[in-house]
Amino acid sequence: MKIILDAMGGDNAPLEIVKGGLAGGRRWGADIVFTGDESAIREALCACGHGEVPAGVEIAATSQTVDMCDDPATVFRRKKDTSMGVGLTMLREGGGDAFVSAGSTGALLTGATLITKRIHGIRRAAMAPVIPTTTGQAVLIDCGANAECTPEYLVQFAYLGDFYARQVLGLKSPRVGLLNIGAEDSKGTDLQKQTLARLREAAAAGHMNFIGNIEAKEAIKGGCDVIVTDGFSGNILLKSMEGVGSFAGTALKKMFKKNLLTKLAALAVMPGLNEFKGRLDPNKVGGTAFIGISKPVIKAHGASNAEAIENAVGQAAAFARSGLIEKIEENIDLMKIEQ
């Protein structure tokens, strides 16, 4: 297993990327290829205690990086030798089994689409973050916050989310729910109503375990395993969860610091609180998979530290081993959107 890592992407590049890549390679049994400025990568390796490039590690030297201010639509035409572009090209040509970057989301999705290419028959790749729920976790899959969203796209993405939950998360019959303002069939806009009807048809044909509309509060309680939604609503749900998690953490800290008695109580519940905090920590997940690309691509969050990159390497390795892409290719006729 060989994982390609964009060493120059993200707020903490290249040191945290290199540190996390080395740890991820050891933990998940993968060889690592760092793409980027060779001197900067070697300096980071030295800071990690490696005077020379260690066994199982390679450097693919590049002279440019994708900056956050770069236009995703044109950056790979203007910059031919970026750490992200070279990594995606290596992936396409078989130089690695998966690619991980903490760089610009828009540029990575554009590059994955233009360079590594979509699976034949998939009109648009989807991002599929795994979010914590009361009972475990769920895949949130949507059209993208600024993208055109139609019932056809949502149905295609429902299949992609279903296959991801089966192949990567190991669920035998994932429950697929359509995010809506109520569980009744009459709820929502025309987009939700039309999508609901099409997903019910897919369920009736035995293609997926679709359970109908689901409210955000029920989804977070663990009411389904795959949450299908338009990009606008999905982004609001994600940001709301982040805000509530931050609020809960601050409120609990303030409450437990009130006096000696509450401080003693905090000691008693600390293991449970740490577990709760860990479930909300994005560094524990590592990143978000792009589903629909012909090779495994993982987007690590921009502020990734070494722990996040280590876990992103594990996520990429699991994706590469899962057979997900082959599963999608086998079932592409179920998801085709007419031109």
PDB file of N, CA, C and O in Angstrom, residues 66-111:
ATOM      1  N   VAL A  66      -0.347  24.992  -4.482  1.00  0.00           N
ATOM      2  CA  VAL A  66      -1.667  25.592  -4.682  1.00  0.00           C
ATOM      3  C   VAL A  66      -1.977  26.443  -3.460  1.00  0.00           C
ATOM      4  O   VAL A  66      -2.034  25.937  -2.338  1.00  0.00           O
ATOM      5  N   ASP A  67      -2.135  27.733  -3.663  1.00  0.00           N
ATOM      6  CA  ASP A  67      -2.460  28.640  -2.569  1.00  0.00           C
ATOM      7  C   ASP A  67      -3.969  28.724  -2.385  1.00  0.00           C
ATOM      8  O   ASP A  67      -4.744  28.492  -3.322  1.00  0.00           O
ATOM      9  N   MET A  68      -4.399  29.091  -1.189  1.00  0.00           N
ATOM     10  CA  MET A  68      -5.827  29.177  -0.908  1.00  0.00           C
ATOM     11  C   MET A  68      -6.520  30.219  -1.774  1.00  0.00           C
ATOM     12  O   MET A  68      -7.715  30.127  -2.042  1.00  0.00           O
ATOM     13  N   CYS A  69      -5.777  31.226  -2.221  1.00  0.00           N
ATOM     14  CA  CYS A  69      -6.367  32.296  -3.034  1.00  0.00           C
ATOM     15  C   CYS A  69      -6.412  31.940  -4.518  1.00  0.00           C
ATOM     16  O   CYS A  69      -6.993  32.681  -5.322  1.00  0.00           O
ATOM     17  N   ASP A  70      -5.812  30.815  -4.905  1.00  0.00           N
ATOM     18  CA  ASP A  70      -5.809  30.419  -6.314  1.00  0.00           C
ATOM     19  C   ASP A  70      -7.208  30.034  -6.772  1.00  0.00           C
ATOM     20  O   ASP A  70      -7.986  29.422  -6.018  1.00  0.00           O
ATOM     21  N   ASP A  71      -7.529  30.372  -8.013  1.00  0.00           N
ATOM     22  CA  ASP A  71      -8.808  30.001  -8.604  1.00  0.00           C
ATOM     23  C   ASP A  71      -8.782  28.506  -8.914  1.00  0.00           C
ATOM     24  O   ASP A  71      -7.981  28.059  -9.737  1.00  0.00           O
ATOM     25  N   PRO A  72      -9.657  27.695  -8.282  1.00  0.00           N
ATOM     26  CA  PRO A  72      -9.641  26.256  -8.521  1.00  0.00           C
ATOM     27  C   PRO A  72      -9.825  25.883  -9.989  1.00  0.00           C
ATOM     28  O   PRO A  72      -9.295  24.866 -10.447  1.00  0.00           O
ATOM     29  N   ALA A  73     -10.566  26.711 -10.734  1.00  0.00           N
ATOM     30  CA  ALA A  73     -10.878  26.378 -12.124  1.00  0.00           C
ATOM     31  C   ALA A  73      -9.680  26.537 -13.056  1.00  0.00           C
ATOM     32  O   ALA A  73      -9.633  25.926 -14.131  1.00  0.00           O
ATOM     33  N   THR A  74      -8.688  27.354 -12.660  1.00  0.00           N
ATOM     34  CA  THR A  74      -7.571  27.640 -13.566  1.00  0.00           C
ATOM     35  C   THR A  74      -6.201  27.308 -13.008  1.00  0.00           C
ATOM     36  O   THR A  74      -5.201  27.351 -13.738  1.00  0.00           O
ATOM     37  N   VAL A  75      -6.110  26.979 -11.727  1.00  0.00           N
ATOM     38  CA  VAL A  75      -4.806  26.857 -11.081  1.00  0.00           C
ATOM     39  C   VAL A  75      -3.936  25.787 -11.730  1.00  0.00           C
ATOM     40  O   VAL A  75      -2.716  25.966 -11.884  1.00  0.00           O
ATOM     41  N   PHE A  76      -4.521  24.679 -12.171  1.00  0.00           N
ATOM     42  CA  PHE A  76      -3.697  23.600 -12.719  1.00  0.00           C
ATOM     43  C   PHE A  76      -3.256  23.868 -14.154  1.00  0.00           C
ATOM     44  O   PHE A  76      -2.357  23.201 -14.654  1.00  0.00           O
ATOM     45  N   ARG A  77      -3.883  24.853 -14.794  1.00  0.00           N
ATOM     46  CA  ARG A  77      -3.387  25.291 -16.106  1.00  0.00           C
ATOM     47  C   ARG A  77      -2.263  26.299 -15.949  1.00  0.00           C
ATOM     48  O   ARG A  77      -1.318  26.329 -16.730  1.00  0.00           O
ATOM     49  N   ARG A  78      -2.358  27.138 -14.924  1.00  0.00           N
ATOM     50  CA  ARG A  78      -1.346  28.173 -14.701  1.00  0.00           C
ATOM     51  C   ARG A  78      -0.128  27.625 -13.976  1.00  0.00           C
ATOM     52  O   ARG A  78       0.989  28.074 -14.191  1.00  0.00           O
ATOM     53  N   LYS A  79      -0.339  26.673 -13.116  1.00  0.00           N
ATOM     54  CA  LYS A  79       0.743  26.083 -12.327  1.00  0.00           C
ATOM     55  C   LYS A  79       0.832  24.592 -12.660  1.00  0.00           C
ATOM     56  O   LYS A  79      -0.011  23.805 -12.240  1.00  0.00           O
ATOM     57  N   LYS A  80       1.838  24.228 -13.402  1.00  0.00           N
ATOM     58  CA  LYS A  80       1.955  22.863 -13.899  1.00  0.00           C
ATOM     59  C   LYS A  80       2.695  21.924 -12.952  1.00  0.00           C
ATOM     60  O   LYS A  80       2.688  20.706 -13.156  1.00  0.00           O
ATOM     61  N   ASP A  81       3.354  22.476 -11.923  1.00  0.00           N
ATOM     62  CA  ASP A  81       4.225  21.644 -11.093  1.00  0.00           C
ATOM     63  C   ASP A  81       3.912  21.824  -9.609  1.00  0.00           C
ATOM     64  O   ASP A  81       4.803  22.033  -8.791  1.00  0.00           O
ATOM     65  N   THR A  82       2.629  21.755  -9.262  1.00  0.00           N
ATOM     66  CA  THR A  82       2.229  21.914  -7.860  1.00  0.00           C
ATOM     67  C   THR A  82       2.279  20.582  -7.128  1.00  0.00           C
ATOM     68  O   THR A  82       2.153  19.510  -7.731  1.00  0.00           O
ATOM     69  N   SER A  83       2.424  20.658  -5.828  1.00  0.00           N
ATOM     70  CA  SER A  83       2.446  19.442  -5.012  1.00  0.00           C
ATOM     71  C   SER A  83       1.121  18.697  -5.118  1.00  0.00           C
ATOM     72  O   SER A  83       1.084  17.463  -5.105  1.00  0.00           O
ATOM     73  N   MET A  84       0.016  19.422  -5.247  1.00  0.00           N
ATOM     74  CA  MET A  84      -1.288  18.789  -5.380  1.00  0.00           C
ATOM     75  C   MET A  84      -1.468  18.178  -6.766  1.00  0.00           C
ATOM     76  O   MET A  84      -1.881  17.020  -6.905  1.00  0.00           O
ATOM     77  N   GLY A  85      -1.139  18.945  -7.805  1.00  0.00           N
ATOM     78  CA  GLY A  85      -1.317  18.462  -9.168  1.00  0.00           C
ATOM     79  C   GLY A  85      -0.436  17.267  -9.485  1.00  0.00           C
ATOM     80  O   GLY A  85      -0.876  16.302 -10.120  1.00  0.00           O
ATOM     81  N   VAL A  86       0.817  17.325  -9.057  1.00  0.00           N
ATOM     82  CA  VAL A  86       1.736  16.209  -9.294  1.00  0.00           C
ATOM     83  C   VAL A  86       1.258  14.959  -8.555  1.00  0.00           C
ATOM     84  O   VAL A  86       1.300  13.843  -9.080  1.00  0.00           O
ATOM     85  N   GLY A  87       0.777  15.150  -7.319  1.00  0.00           N
ATOM     86  CA  GLY A  87       0.273  14.014  -6.551  1.00  0.00           C
ATOM     87  C   GLY A  87      -0.925  13.355  -7.215  1.00  0.00           C
ATOM     88  O   GLY A  87      -1.021  12.121  -7.288  1.00  0.00           O
ATOM     89  N   LEU A  88      -1.856  14.169  -7.720  1.00  0.00           N
ATOM     90  CA  LEU A  88      -3.030  13.622  -8.399  1.00  0.00           C
ATOM     91  C   LEU A  88      -2.644  12.924  -9.703  1.00  0.00           C
ATOM     92  O   LEU A  88      -3.241  11.900 -10.067  1.00  0.00           O
ATOM     93  N   THR A  89      -1.646  13.465 -10.396  1.00  0.00           N
ATOM     94  CA  THR A  89      -1.173  12.820 -11.626  1.00  0.00           C
ATOM     95  C   THR A  89      -0.523  11.478 -11.312  1.00  0.00           C
ATOM     96  O   THR A  89      -0.744  10.481 -12.008  1.00  0.00           O
ATOM     97  N   MET A  90       0.291  11.430 -10.248  1.00  0.00           N
ATOM     98  CA  MET A  90       0.894  10.171  -9.823  1.00  0.00           C
ATOM     99  C   MET A  90      -0.184   9.136  -9.511  1.00  0.00           C
ATOM    100  O   MET A  90      -0.060   7.958  -9.871  1.00  0.00           O
ATOM    101  N   LEU A  91      -1.228   9.580  -8.830  1.00  0.00           N
ATOM    102  CA  LEU A  91      -2.327   8.680  -8.479  1.00  0.00           C
ATOM    103  C   LEU A  91      -2.976   8.116  -9.740  1.00  0.00           C
ATOM    104  O   LEU A  91      -3.221   6.913  -9.849  1.00  0.00           O
ATOM    105  N   ARG A  92      -3.244   8.990 -10.696  1.00  0.00           N
ATOM    106  CA  ARG A  92      -3.876   8.562 -11.953  1.00  0.00           C
ATOM    107  C   ARG A  92      -3.019   7.525 -12.678  1.00  0.00           C
ATOM    108  O   ARG A  92      -3.536   6.568 -13.259  1.00  0.00           O
ATOM    109  N   GLU A  93      -1.700   7.714 -12.626  1.00  0.00           N
ATOM    110  CA  GLU A  93      -0.796   6.852 -13.391  1.00  0.00           C
ATOM    111  C   GLU A  93      -0.329   5.623 -12.612  1.00  0.00           C
ATOM    112  O   GLU A  93       0.543   4.890 -13.079  1.00  0.00           O
ATOM    113  N   GLY A  94      -0.903   5.409 -11.435  1.00  0.00           N
ATOM    114  CA  GLY A  94      -0.568   4.212 -10.675  1.00  0.00           C
ATOM    115  C   GLY A  94       0.626   4.341  -9.771  1.00  0.00           C
ATOM    116  O   GLY A  94       1.162   3.334  -9.292  1.00  0.00           O
ATOM    117  N   GLY A  95       1.064   5.582  -9.497  1.00  0.00           N
ATOM    118  CA  GLY A  95       2.209   5.800  -8.624  1.00  0.00           C
ATOM    119  C   GLY A  95       1.876   5.697  -7.153  1.00  0.00           C
ATOM    120  O   GLY A  95       2.762   5.840  -6.300  1.00  0.00           O
ATOM    121  N   GLY A  96       0.643   5.442  -6.818  1.00  0.00           N
ATOM    122  CA  GLY A  96       0.204   5.283  -5.437  1.00  0.00           C
ATOM    123  C   GLY A  96      -1.217   4.749  -5.426  1.00  0.00           C
ATOM    124  O   GLY A  96      -1.891   4.714  -6.467  1.00  0.00           O
ATOM    125  N   ASP A  97      -1.665   4.330  -4.259  1.00  0.00           N
ATOM    126  CA  ASP A  97      -3.004   3.746  -4.127  1.00  0.00           C
ATOM    127  C   ASP A  97      -4.048   4.753  -3.684  1.00  0.00           C
ATOM    128  O   ASP A  97      -5.251   4.512  -3.835  1.00  0.00           O
ATOM    129  N   ALA A  98      -3.622   5.884  -3.105  1.00  0.00           N
ATOM    130  CA  ALA A  98      -4.557   6.915  -2.642  1.00  0.00           C
ATOM    131  C   ALA A  98      -3.787   8.215  -2.466  1.00  0.00           C
ATOM    132  O   ALA A  98      -2.559   8.214  -2.349  1.00  0.00           O
ATOM    133  N   PHE A  99      -4.520   9.334  -2.454  1.00  0.00           N
ATOM    134  CA  PHE A  99      -3.910  10.648  -2.311  1.00  0.00           C
ATOM    135  C   PHE A  99      -4.593  11.408  -1.183  1.00  0.00           C
ATOM    136  O   PHE A  99      -5.827  11.384  -1.064  1.00  0.00           O
ATOM    137  N   VAL A 100      -3.785  12.100  -0.371  1.00  0.00           N
ATOM    138  CA  VAL A 100      -4.296  12.890   0.753  1.00  0.00           C
ATOM    139  C   VAL A 100      -3.758  14.304   0.656  1.00  0.00           C
ATOM    140  O   VAL A 100      -2.551  14.504   0.433  1.00  0.00           O
ATOM    141  N   SER A 101      -4.635  15.300   0.831  1.00  0.00           N
ATOM    142  CA  SER A 101      -4.201  16.700   0.841  1.00  0.00           C
ATOM    143  C   SER A 101      -5.032  17.494   1.831  1.00  0.00           C
ATOM    144  O   SER A 101      -6.245  17.289   1.950  1.00  0.00           O
ATOM    145  N   ALA A 102      -4.370  18.407   2.533  1.00  0.00           N
ATOM    146  CA  ALA A 102      -5.055  19.344   3.414  1.00  0.00           C
ATOM    147  C   ALA A 102      -5.168  20.717   2.761  1.00  0.00           C
ATOM    148  O   ALA A 102      -5.484  21.698   3.417  1.00  0.00           O
ATOM    149  N   GLY A 103      -4.899  20.784   1.456  1.00  0.00           N
ATOM    150  CA  GLY A 103      -4.952  22.047   0.730  1.00  0.00           C
ATOM    151  C   GLY A 103      -6.364  22.486   0.401  1.00  0.00           C
ATOM    152  O   GLY A 103      -7.349  21.960   0.936  1.00  0.00           O
ATOM    153  N   SER A 104      -6.481  23.439  -0.510  1.00  0.00           N
ATOM    154  CA  SER A 104      -7.765  24.018  -0.897  1.00  0.00           C
ATOM    155  C   SER A 104      -8.762  22.950  -1.327  1.00  0.00           C
ATOM    156  O   SER A 104      -8.477  22.131  -2.205  1.00  0.00           O
ATOM    157  N   THR A 105      -9.948  22.971  -0.716  1.00  0.00           N
ATOM    158  CA  THR A 105     -10.981  21.988  -1.051  1.00  0.00           C
ATOM    159  C   THR A 105     -11.417  22.115  -2.503  1.00  0.00           C
ATOM    160  O   THR A 105     -11.530  21.122  -3.235  1.00  0.00           O
ATOM    161  N   GLY A 106     -11.672  23.359  -2.936  1.00  0.00           N
ATOM    162  CA  GLY A 106     -12.120  23.578  -4.304  1.00  0.00           C
ATOM    163  C   GLY A 106     -11.099  23.127  -5.324  1.00  0.00           C
ATOM    164  O   GLY A 106     -11.439  22.496  -6.331  1.00  0.00           O
ATOM    165  N   ALA A 107      -9.831  23.445  -5.060  1.00  0.00           N
ATOM    166  CA  ALA A 107      -8.772  23.039  -5.988  1.00  0.00           C
ATOM    167  C   ALA A 107      -8.618  21.525  -6.017  1.00  0.00           C
ATOM    168  O   ALA A 107      -8.423  20.926  -7.076  1.00  0.00           O
ATOM    169  N   LEU A 108      -8.713  20.887  -4.847  1.00  0.00           N
ATOM    170  CA  LEU A 108      -8.550  19.433  -4.796  1.00  0.00           C
ATOM    171  C   LEU A 108      -9.685  18.734  -5.540  1.00  0.00           C
ATOM    172  O   LEU A 108      -9.450  17.788  -6.304  1.00  0.00           O
ATOM    173  N   LEU A 109     -10.915  19.201  -5.347  1.00  0.00           N
ATOM    174  CA  LEU A 109     -12.047  18.589  -6.048  1.00  0.00           C
ATOM    175  C   LEU A 109     -11.935  18.813  -7.552  1.00  0.00           C
ATOM    176  O   LEU A 109     -12.174  17.897  -8.353  1.00  0.00           O
ATOM    177  N   THR A 110     -11.536  20.025  -7.946  1.00  0.00           N
ATOM    178  CA  THR A 110     -11.346  20.312  -9.364  1.00  0.00           C
ATOM    179  C   THR A 110     -10.224  19.463  -9.945  1.00  0.00           C
ATOM    180  O   THR A 110     -10.356  18.868 -11.021  1.00  0.00           O
ATOM    181  N   GLY A 111      -9.096  19.394  -9.231  1.00  0.00           N
ATOM    182  CA  GLY A 111      -7.964  18.613  -9.702  1.00  0.00           C
ATOM    183  C   GLY A 111      -8.278  17.131  -9.784  1.00  0.00           C
ATOM    184  O   GLY A 111      -7.895  16.452 -10.740  1.00  0.00           O
TER     185      GLY A 111
END
